[in-house]
Amino acid sequence: MELLIRNGFVYDPVNGVNGEKMDIAIKNGKIVEKVNERRAKKIDASGMVVMPGGVDIHSHIAGGKVNSGRLLRPEDHFKDFERKTVTTRSGVGYSIPSTFTTGYRYARMGWTTVMDPAMPPLEAKHTHEELSDTPIIDKASYPLLGDWWFVLEYLKNGQIEECARHVAWMITATKGYAIKLVNPGGLEAWGFGRNVNSIDDPVPNFGITPREIIRGLCKVNKLLNLPHTIHVHTNNLGKPGNYVTALETMECVEDLADGDKPVIHITHCQFCAFKGDDWRTFESGAEEIANYVNAHSHVTMDMGQVIFTDTTTMTADGPFQYILYTLSGNKWVNHDVETETSAGIVPFHYRRKSFVHATQWSIALELALLIKDPWKILMTTDHPNGGPFIAYPRIIAWLMSRKAREATLKKINPKARSRSLLPSIDRELSFYEIAIVTRAGQAKALGLKNKGHLGVGADADIAIYGFNPEEMEPSKKYKAVRRAFKRAAYTIKGGQVVVKDGEVLKHMDGATMWLDVQLCEPCEIELNEDMKRRFKEYWTVGYENYPVTEDYLAVSHPITVKADV
Amino acid sequence: MPVVKAVTCPVCGSLCDDIELTIENGRIVKVKNGCAMCEAKFLGYCCEHRVLKPMIRKDGELVKTSLKEAIRRAAEILAEANYPVLYGWSNTSCEATSVGIELAEEVGGVIDNTSVVCHGPSILSIQDVGIPSCTLGQIRHRADLIVYWGSNPWSAHPRHIERYTSFSEGRFEKSAWRGYVTKIKALVGRKKIQSAIKRLVLKKPSQISTHLEPTFVSPIMRKGRKLIVIDVRRTKTAEMADFFVQVEPNKDYELLQAFRALIRDQELAVDKVAGVPVEYLEDVADAMVSCDFGALFFGLGLTMSGAKLRNIDAALSLVRDLNMRTKFIIMPMRGHFNVTGANTVSTWQTGYPYAVDFSLGYPRYNPGETSVVDVLLRKESDAALIVASDPVSNFPHKAAEHLAENPLIVIDPHMNVTAQMADVLIPSAFVGIEAAGTAYRMDHVPIPLKKVVNPPRGILPDEEILRRILAEIRKIKKKQEAA
């Protein structure tokens, strides 16, 4: 099928296209030089913004933890539901939408690729079953490996290559995409109800420090040539004073950088940019983090923006979730996974009038605006931890318009307002920069070559928004920006029009991307034998029943990676 | 003879996946590693109660028919119904449940699974309190205190103790099997001595026996892995426990709240709670607080007695509170092999774990209103589809009565009580033996089910039957719209 998008204002940062009026041609799901003008279906995008389909580097949309959150919170769904239509399945929202609704809602906003960032390897099948039930969007998931006993043991003994081979086995076996570390070392300690307090605090029973785990897995990541960097949720997350830990975490892999290529991604950085000794002296550490990131090129990060709403926090960081439970007194779910990881869930309401919550809101925006290079700071809410992903249009408005920020600032806690750095920041992001923080930069950080741009050969994932940048200034008309991003005029996925005027036209499967990591020496038989031997000791599931087979993926999209070990 | 290894057992919620089956001439002839229930299912599933042909009720009699006809009739019934109920799901694969939900959505019915009559109260309480839990391997590696409350795994989940709790070998905790064997030997020895004494020394035997007792005092204080059983009767599991607390029937709630007070170091002003002396309870509370990793498993003895969901409320709160002092987790002992899976699939597709009503075009959940027993008691349903379950023999009499009055479609391998009342009966393959799929263990770990032998000729898996019914319904609806 051929498609021609005409006369839109195109923003394609990877190819340096900044708002030029041009046509985009599509054939067989890919972007091409040109199509037969007569035969092709035409979309008139004049007076509209054309961007690559949105990419989300970090959004908890599937898996055991997300589903426990759904089960835990019927009250979250009662107020937000979607009826079955001729083309779409029914479902519920709000902060933890059911799978079908998740796919539709992303597509409606013009997002076409979403990464689920926390997959317990033992429950990987569950994550993939849900991802397969999440329509339209392409997706992938990161297995949690920072507290896996194999990793702790091999790194403790300095066997980096051996560790790398096992990580490769695991990524392929779980159909994962990147190495995820959550509170490295802390989750193993949480197995007995403890935690680690700094990156040099040894992990009980294993005699290894978080620093060694982070460095070790960073080296492993390089040995395996994975497209994304290690994806790190820092130690001490959510505790006042933790910006020091975040800085230490970034510093500890500084020497592993080669050239300008990033080697670490600090995720939902807002939650680890807290200054102060306790909640009373709590303040923003955004400036310190931004200064560091501005001076270094080995880091990318995402925001973890807080939205003032009722949401459901869920992370693999069991000890952090327990603290959140003791702070809030809300209902609490904990789910530790043998030899691998843990998880926790606590419903949470971010309030404008709370000093801490309002400061958190400010921190994420400060980070996004103070870090000069938009390729280094990507837009997320850490859905649903900072707020549900449907709030993205509001964040885009805050980033693009000082006026929008001031309107919200007026309504927040006065103490938080007086301490916020936002009034001193004039920067307003352009559509070009928005295209970076919401798509191009995300795809680049993920190493997705065919996503996040509109060059020839890219996947034809495109979003068209009804906003005319020639007639309106986004900084002044921020409400129009919000409206435009809330309901895309068109979303095109793999060359097919799936959304028009914010309505889903088609229920179709998206692909699940995963890495087929190929080791350079033929040691796979040995590796499998070794795994087989040790399986009984470590897990309660048999070796044969552990790996995720391809039939768990509705549309399987393997990406072959050649490793150096 | 071919041996199939690493087969998952489709019986209870433990989902042991280390079963080895020997196949001969397309039949299972030998089962290795399985418990008695597992063997019984793998060896005896092809029994005389098996239905081999689809049937339709004509003039009050079930008569054999073709599969096509049975599916057409089933589709007609569901397409005509205003408010059908779709029930069962816990003994089939997640893939089948998934089609079932699509079907329920298509016909605007109520879809409910068996948790409504087993761990439904647990789910309601989790929605109130939350739940600190973990996977079973975590308990195997770490737990030094295991409590079974109102559940009897020795009989209902026979390999639970051996694979996941007291008798499993973990990284930080060793199996308590040896201690148990020594204890049993000692017990047997003691009995022998006692009977010998009885026979030899006829005078004052009681004195001697009390003299022998003290070696068994307070095993709760000893080191290593401990097992506590709390139940209304001395079950098989209780026999092997280090400590047994016999609670009076329907008094679990009081006992749980007493524990909650005790672990906060509050003193109880009574001598007994639920028929148990407070000193006993203090010992148990002490053991709970001073363990490194505790695990509480609860069964239907807690969910379906006395205060029902309030029991679970108290149990969840107790374990949550215990986390202030130590690490403690709690887990429901799920019965059917895939009841957890039925809840899981339902939750990710509709947001709710059971009792989901699609009559308004979107998922609605209000147990007590949208749960199938209540729908039947109010006589609201006008058709029913039962998959892999036997509600007529389990439901309250009045509910079963209304169910039988409805046009009833049953998809099941067996001629069970519900199947006998069916208007359309479609035999299906045994999931986990004759059909592959996925099931979720009680701790939410997904485990694949294998197809090890072929089903009898013409028999399809649940998933495929449901797909065909759904396709047929859509055809009928299209026709109606065209007309």
Coordinates of C-alpha atoms in Angstrom, one line a residue, chain A residues 42-370:
Chain A
K42 CA -3.1 11.0 0.1
I43 CA -3.3 12.7 3.5
D44 CA -3.4 16.4 3.5
A45 CA -1.3 17.6 6.4
S46 CA -1.1 21.2 5.4
G47 CA -1.1 23.4 8.5
M48 CA -0.2 20.5 10.7
V49 CA 2.9 19.2 12.5
V50 CA 4.4 16.0 11.2
M51 CA 6.7 14.0 13.4
P52 CA 8.0 10.5 13.7
G53 CA 5.7 8.3 15.9
G54 CA 6.4 8.8 19.6
V55 CA 8.8 6.6 21.4
D56 CA 8.6 5.9 25.2
I57 CA 11.8 4.6 26.7
H58 CA 10.3 3.8 30.1
S59 CA 6.7 3.0 30.8
H60 CA 5.3 0.2 32.9
I61 CA 2.6 -1.2 30.7
A62 CA 2.8 -4.9 31.1
G63 CA 3.8 -7.8 33.4
G64 CA 3.2 -9.2 36.8
K65 CA 3.7 -6.0 38.7
V66 CA 1.5 -3.9 36.5
N67 CA -1.2 -6.5 36.6
S68 CA -1.1 -6.8 40.4
G69 CA -1.6 -3.0 40.3
R70 CA -4.7 -3.4 38.2
L71 CA -6.0 -6.1 40.5
L72 CA -5.3 -4.0 43.6
R73 CA -7.2 -0.9 42.3
P74 CA -10.7 -1.4 41.1
E75 CA -11.4 2.1 42.3
D76 CA -8.9 3.3 39.7
H77 CA -10.9 1.7 36.9
F78 CA -14.5 2.6 38.0
K79 CA -14.0 6.3 37.0
D80 CA -12.4 5.6 33.6
F81 CA -13.6 3.0 31.1
E82 CA -13.9 2.5 27.4
R83 CA -16.8 0.9 25.6
K84 CA -16.4 -1.8 23.0
T85 CA -16.8 -0.4 19.5
V86 CA -17.0 -2.1 16.1
T87 CA -13.3 -1.9 15.8
T88 CA -12.0 -1.8 19.3
R89 CA -12.1 -3.9 22.5
S90 CA -13.5 -2.5 25.7
G91 CA -11.3 -1.7 28.7
V92 CA -10.6 0.4 31.7
G93 CA -8.1 3.1 32.7
Y94 CA -6.9 5.2 34.6
S95 CA -3.4 5.0 35.9
I96 CA -3.0 1.3 35.1
P97 CA -5.1 0.7 32.0
S98 CA -6.0 -2.7 30.7
T99 CA -3.8 -3.9 27.8
F100 CA -6.1 -3.0 24.9
T101 CA -6.8 0.4 26.3
T102 CA -3.1 1.0 26.8
G103 CA -2.4 0.4 23.1
Y104 CA -5.2 2.6 22.0
R105 CA -4.4 5.5 24.3
Y106 CA -0.8 5.6 23.2
A107 CA -1.8 5.4 19.5
R108 CA -4.3 8.2 20.0
M109 CA -1.5 10.5 21.2
G110 CA 0.7 9.5 18.2
W111 CA 3.0 7.2 20.1
T112 CA 4.0 4.0 18.3
T113 CA 6.8 2.4 20.3
V114 CA 6.8 1.8 24.0
M115 CA 9.4 0.0 26.2
D116 CA 8.3 -1.8 29.3
P117 CA 11.2 -1.3 31.6
A118 CA 11.0 -3.9 34.3
M119 CA 10.5 -7.6 33.5
P120 CA 11.3 -10.2 36.2
P121 CA 13.0 -12.9 34.1
L122 CA 11.1 -15.7 35.9
E123 CA 7.8 -14.1 34.9
A124 CA 8.8 -13.0 31.4
K125 CA 6.1 -15.0 29.8
H126 CA 3.5 -13.0 31.6
T127 CA 5.0 -9.7 30.4
H128 CA 5.1 -11.0 26.8
E129 CA 1.5 -12.3 27.0
E130 CA 0.4 -8.8 28.0
L131 CA 2.6 -7.1 25.5
S132 CA 1.1 -9.3 22.8
D133 CA -2.4 -8.2 24.0
T134 CA -1.3 -4.5 23.7
P135 CA -2.5 -3.5 20.2
I136 CA -1.0 -1.2 17.6
I137 CA 2.2 -0.1 19.3
D138 CA 5.6 -1.8 19.0
K139 CA 7.2 -2.7 22.2
A140 CA 10.0 -4.4 24.1
S141 CA 10.9 -5.1 27.7
Y142 CA 14.1 -5.0 29.8
P143 CA 14.8 -8.0 32.0
L144 CA 15.8 -7.1 35.6
L145 CA 19.4 -8.3 36.0
G146 CA 21.0 -6.1 38.6
D147 CA 20.3 -8.5 41.5
W148 CA 20.3 -11.8 39.7
W149 CA 22.4 -14.3 41.7
F150 CA 24.4 -15.3 38.6
V151 CA 25.4 -11.7 38.0
L152 CA 26.3 -11.1 41.7
E153 CA 28.4 -14.3 41.8
Y154 CA 30.3 -13.8 38.6
L155 CA 31.0 -10.1 39.2
K156 CA 32.2 -10.9 42.7
N157 CA 34.7 -13.3 41.2
G158 CA 35.7 -10.8 38.5
Q159 CA 34.5 -13.2 35.7
I160 CA 33.2 -10.5 33.4
E161 CA 33.1 -12.6 30.3
E162 CA 31.4 -15.5 32.0
C163 CA 28.9 -13.0 33.3
A164 CA 28.4 -11.6 29.9
R165 CA 27.6 -15.0 28.4
H166 CA 25.0 -15.7 31.0
V167 CA 23.4 -12.3 30.6
A168 CA 23.3 -12.9 26.8
W169 CA 21.6 -16.3 27.5
M170 CA 19.1 -14.5 29.8
I171 CA 18.3 -11.7 27.4
T172 CA 17.6 -14.1 24.6
A173 CA 15.7 -16.6 26.9
T174 CA 13.4 -13.9 28.2
K175 CA 13.1 -12.1 24.8
G176 CA 14.4 -8.9 26.4
Y177 CA 15.9 -5.8 25.0
A178 CA 18.2 -4.2 27.5
I179 CA 19.9 -4.7 30.9
K180 CA 17.8 -3.2 33.7
L181 CA 19.3 -2.4 37.1
V182 CA 17.0 -1.4 39.9
N183 CA 18.5 -0.4 43.2
P184 CA 21.4 -2.8 42.4
G185 CA 22.1 -5.0 45.4
G186 CA 19.2 -3.5 47.4
L187 CA 16.7 -5.9 46.1
E188 CA 18.8 -8.9 47.1
A189 CA 19.1 -7.4 50.5
W190 CA 15.3 -6.8 50.5
G191 CA 14.9 -10.6 50.4
F192 CA 15.6 -10.5 54.1
G193 CA 13.9 -7.1 54.6
R194 CA 17.1 -5.0 54.4
N195 CA 18.5 -2.5 51.9
V196 CA 21.8 -0.9 50.8
N197 CA 22.4 2.7 51.6
S198 CA 25.0 3.8 49.2
I199 CA 26.8 2.5 46.1
D200 CA 29.6 1.3 48.3
D201 CA 27.4 -0.5 50.9
P202 CA 28.1 -4.2 50.5
V203 CA 25.2 -6.5 49.6
P204 CA 24.5 -8.9 52.6
N205 CA 25.6 -12.6 51.9
F206 CA 27.2 -11.7 48.6
G207 CA 30.1 -9.4 49.5
I208 CA 29.7 -7.2 46.5
T209 CA 28.9 -3.5 46.3
P210 CA 26.4 -1.7 44.0
R211 CA 29.3 0.1 42.4
E212 CA 30.8 -3.2 41.3
I213 CA 27.4 -4.4 40.0
I214 CA 26.9 -1.2 38.0
R215 CA 30.4 -1.2 36.6
G216 CA 30.3 -4.9 35.9
L217 CA 27.1 -4.8 34.0
C218 CA 28.2 -1.7 32.1
K219 CA 31.2 -3.6 30.9
V220 CA 29.0 -6.6 30.1
N221 CA 26.7 -4.3 28.1
K222 CA 29.7 -3.2 26.0
L223 CA 31.0 -6.7 25.5
L224 CA 27.6 -7.8 24.2
N225 CA 27.3 -4.7 21.9
L226 CA 23.7 -4.2 23.1
P227 CA 21.9 -1.3 21.3
H228 CA 20.8 0.4 24.5
T229 CA 23.0 1.3 27.5
I230 CA 22.5 -0.2 30.9
H231 CA 19.2 1.2 32.2
V232 CA 19.6 2.2 35.8
H233 CA 17.2 3.0 38.6
T234 CA 19.6 4.3 41.2
N235 CA 20.1 3.2 44.8
N236 CA 18.4 5.3 47.5
L237 CA 15.7 6.3 45.1
G238 CA 13.0 8.5 46.6
K239 CA 15.1 9.5 49.6
P240 CA 16.1 13.1 50.4
G241 CA 19.8 13.7 49.6
N242 CA 19.9 11.1 47.0
Y243 CA 21.2 13.4 44.2
V244 CA 24.6 12.5 45.6
T245 CA 23.9 8.8 44.9
A246 CA 22.8 9.7 41.3
L247 CA 26.0 11.7 40.8
E248 CA 28.1 8.9 42.2
T249 CA 26.3 6.4 39.9
M250 CA 27.1 8.4 36.8
E251 CA 30.6 9.1 37.9
C252 CA 31.3 5.4 38.6
V253 CA 31.1 4.5 34.9
E254 CA 32.8 7.7 33.6
D255 CA 36.0 5.9 32.7
L256 CA 34.1 3.2 30.8
A257 CA 32.9 5.8 28.2
D258 CA 34.4 5.6 24.7
G259 CA 34.1 8.9 22.9
D260 CA 30.7 10.6 23.0
K261 CA 28.7 7.4 23.2
P262 CA 26.6 7.1 26.3
V263 CA 27.2 4.1 28.5
I264 CA 24.5 4.6 31.2
H265 CA 20.9 5.7 31.2
I266 CA 19.6 7.1 34.5
T267 CA 15.9 6.6 34.5
H268 CA 13.2 8.8 36.0
C269 CA 15.9 11.1 37.3
Q270 CA 13.5 13.3 39.1
F271 CA 13.1 10.6 41.8
C272 CA 16.9 10.7 42.4
A273 CA 17.5 14.4 42.3
F274 CA 16.4 15.2 45.9
K275 CA 18.5 17.5 48.0
G276 CA 18.1 18.0 51.8
D277 CA 18.5 15.9 54.9
D278 CA 14.9 15.0 55.5
W279 CA 11.4 15.8 54.1
R280 CA 11.4 19.2 55.9
T281 CA 14.6 20.4 54.4
F282 CA 13.8 18.7 51.1
E283 CA 14.8 20.7 48.0
S284 CA 15.7 20.3 44.4
G285 CA 19.0 18.8 43.3
A286 CA 18.3 19.4 39.6
E287 CA 20.9 22.1 39.2
E288 CA 23.7 19.8 40.4
I289 CA 22.6 17.0 38.2
A290 CA 22.1 19.2 35.2
N291 CA 25.6 20.7 35.7
Y292 CA 27.1 17.3 35.7
V293 CA 25.2 16.1 32.7
N294 CA 26.0 19.3 30.7
A295 CA 29.7 18.6 31.3
H296 CA 29.7 14.9 30.4
S297 CA 28.6 13.0 27.4
H298 CA 28.4 9.4 28.7
V299 CA 24.9 9.8 30.2
T300 CA 21.3 9.9 29.0
M301 CA 18.4 10.2 31.3
D302 CA 14.6 10.5 31.4
M303 CA 12.5 12.9 33.4
G304 CA 10.0 10.9 35.5
Q305 CA 7.7 13.9 35.6
V306 CA 5.2 14.1 38.4
I307 CA 1.6 14.9 37.5
F308 CA -0.9 16.2 40.2
T309 CA -3.3 13.3 40.2
D310 CA -4.1 10.0 41.8
T311 CA -1.8 7.3 40.4
T312 CA -0.3 3.9 41.3
T313 CA 3.4 3.7 42.0
M314 CA 5.1 0.4 41.1
T315 CA 8.7 -0.4 40.8
A316 CA 11.0 -3.4 41.2
D317 CA 12.4 -1.4 44.1
G318 CA 10.8 -3.4 47.0
P319 CA 12.4 -1.5 49.9
F320 CA 11.5 1.9 48.3
Q321 CA 7.9 0.8 47.9
Y322 CA 7.8 -0.3 51.6
I323 CA 9.0 3.2 52.6
L324 CA 6.3 4.7 50.5
Y325 CA 3.8 2.5 52.2
T326 CA 5.0 3.6 55.6
L327 CA 4.9 7.2 54.5
S328 CA 1.5 7.1 53.0
G329 CA -0.3 4.3 54.9
N330 CA -1.9 3.3 51.6
K331 CA -2.4 -0.3 50.7
W332 CA 0.8 -2.1 49.8
V333 CA 1.7 -5.0 47.5
N334 CA 5.1 -6.7 47.6
H335 CA 6.2 -9.4 45.3
D336 CA 9.8 -10.7 45.5
V337 CA 11.0 -13.0 42.8
E338 CA 13.4 -15.8 43.6
T339 CA 17.1 -15.3 42.7
E340 CA 16.3 -12.3 40.6
T341 CA 14.4 -9.3 41.9
S342 CA 11.5 -7.9 43.8
A343 CA 8.6 -5.5 43.2
G344 CA 6.3 -3.3 45.2
I345 CA 3.1 -1.3 44.5
V346 CA 1.5 1.5 46.5
P347 CA -1.3 3.8 45.2
F348 CA -0.3 7.4 45.6
H349 CA -1.9 10.8 45.1
Y350 CA 0.4 13.7 44.1
R351 CA -1.1 16.9 45.5
R352 CA -0.4 20.4 44.3
K353 CA -0.6 21.7 47.8
S354 CA 1.9 19.3 49.2
F355 CA 5.4 20.9 49.5
V356 CA 7.2 17.7 48.6
H357 CA 5.0 16.7 45.7
A358 CA 5.0 20.2 44.2
T359 CA 8.8 20.3 44.5
Q360 CA 9.0 17.0 42.7
W361 CA 6.9 18.4 39.9
S362 CA 9.3 21.3 39.7
I363 CA 12.5 19.1 39.8
A364 CA 11.6 17.1 36.7
L365 CA 10.9 20.3 34.6
E366 CA 14.1 21.9 36.0
L367 CA 16.1 18.9 34.8
A368 CA 14.5 19.0 31.3
L369 CA 15.1 22.7 31.0
L370 CA 18.5 23.0 32.6

